[in-house]
Amino acid sequence: MILRIIDSPLPWAIAGVAIGFALGVTTISSWLLVAGLIGYLIYLALHRDAMEGTEGNLVAAGPVLMLAWILGFILKDLV
């Protein structure tokens, strides 16, 4: 069950928006994003073989994290 949640891009997007909105574009925020992307790559390397129906969600999680982080600091500047 927990792996299905991690495989989905939604928690990655929520984390990215939260980091971007809370911290903006700072050194800490950038390091958290780097740690998240490294964690994503490690998770991909250790993940079982992807099935055709779930492969898209699994691969999309990393780019979604980065785009959500950008969205988060854009929203912070707008608010």
Short mmCIF file of C-alpha atoms in Angstrom, two decimals:
data_model
loop_
_atom_site.label_atom_id
_atom_site.label_comp_id
_atom_site.label_asym_id
_atom_site.label_seq_id
_atom_site.Cartn_x
_atom_site.Cartn_y
_atom_site.Cartn_z
CA MET A 1 0.00 0.00 0.00
CA ILE A 2 2.74 2.47 0.92
CA LEU A 3 4.61 1.68 -2.31
CA ARG A 4 1.53 2.58 -4.36
CA ILE A 5 1.45 5.96 -2.60
CA ILE A 6 5.16 6.56 -3.24
CA ASP A 7 4.80 5.44 -6.88
CA SER A 8 2.17 8.12 -7.46
CA PRO A 9 3.34 11.60 -8.49
CA LEU A 10 0.85 13.23 -6.10
CA PRO A 11 2.89 12.98 -2.85
CA TRP A 12 5.97 14.15 -4.75
CA ALA A 13 4.00 17.14 -6.03
CA ILE A 14 2.69 17.98 -2.56
CA ALA A 15 6.22 17.82 -1.13
CA GLY A 16 7.57 20.01 -3.93
CA VAL A 17 4.89 22.68 -3.52
CA ALA A 18 5.32 22.62 0.27
CA ILE A 19 9.09 23.09 0.05
CA GLY A 20 8.83 25.80 -2.60
CA PHE A 21 6.04 27.67 -0.84
CA ALA A 22 7.51 27.44 2.66
CA LEU A 23 11.13 28.25 1.82
CA GLY A 24 11.05 29.97 -1.56
CA VAL A 25 14.28 29.94 -3.54
CA THR A 26 16.85 29.54 -0.79
CA THR A 27 19.88 27.38 -0.25
CA ILE A 28 17.98 25.14 2.17
CA SER A 29 15.15 24.73 -0.31
CA SER A 30 17.58 23.83 -3.08
CA TRP A 31 19.33 21.26 -0.92
CA LEU A 32 16.00 19.72 0.05
CA LEU A 33 15.11 19.48 -3.64
CA VAL A 34 18.47 17.86 -4.41
CA ALA A 35 17.95 15.39 -1.55
CA GLY A 36 14.48 14.60 -2.88
CA LEU A 37 15.76 14.00 -6.40
CA ILE A 38 18.60 11.80 -5.13
CA GLY A 39 16.09 9.88 -3.04
CA TYR A 40 13.93 9.51 -6.13
CA LEU A 41 16.85 8.10 -8.13
CA ILE A 42 17.71 5.66 -5.35
CA TYR A 43 14.06 4.62 -5.15
CA LEU A 44 14.02 4.02 -8.92
CA ALA A 45 17.19 1.93 -8.71
CA LEU A 46 15.82 -0.21 -5.87
CA HIS A 47 12.27 -0.43 -7.22
CA ARG A 48 10.94 -3.67 -8.58
CA ASP A 49 10.34 -3.92 -12.31
CA ALA A 50 7.73 -1.47 -13.49
CA MET A 51 4.57 -2.79 -15.06
CA GLU A 52 3.24 -1.25 -18.24
CA GLY A 53 0.22 0.25 -16.48
CA THR A 54 2.19 1.91 -13.66
CA GLU A 55 5.45 2.83 -15.36
CA GLY A 56 4.32 6.34 -16.31
CA ASN A 57 3.45 7.32 -12.75
CA LEU A 58 6.72 5.89 -11.45
CA VAL A 59 8.88 7.80 -13.92
CA ALA A 60 6.85 11.03 -13.68
CA ALA A 61 7.41 11.48 -9.94
CA GLY A 62 10.88 13.08 -10.22
CA PRO A 63 10.01 15.75 -12.81
CA VAL A 64 6.75 16.44 -10.97
CA LEU A 65 8.76 17.14 -7.80
CA MET A 66 10.85 19.77 -9.58
CA LEU A 67 7.91 21.40 -11.37
CA ALA A 68 5.88 21.48 -8.15
CA TRP A 69 8.80 23.13 -6.34
CA ILE A 70 8.85 25.83 -9.03
CA LEU A 71 5.08 26.23 -8.71
CA GLY A 72 5.47 26.54 -4.93
CA PHE A 73 7.87 29.47 -5.02
CA ILE A 74 5.86 31.15 -7.77
CA LEU A 75 2.77 30.90 -5.55
CA LYS A 76 4.76 32.25 -2.62
CA ASP A 77 5.73 35.32 -4.63
CA LEU A 78 2.15 35.86 -5.80
CA VAL A 79 0.73 35.65 -2.25
#
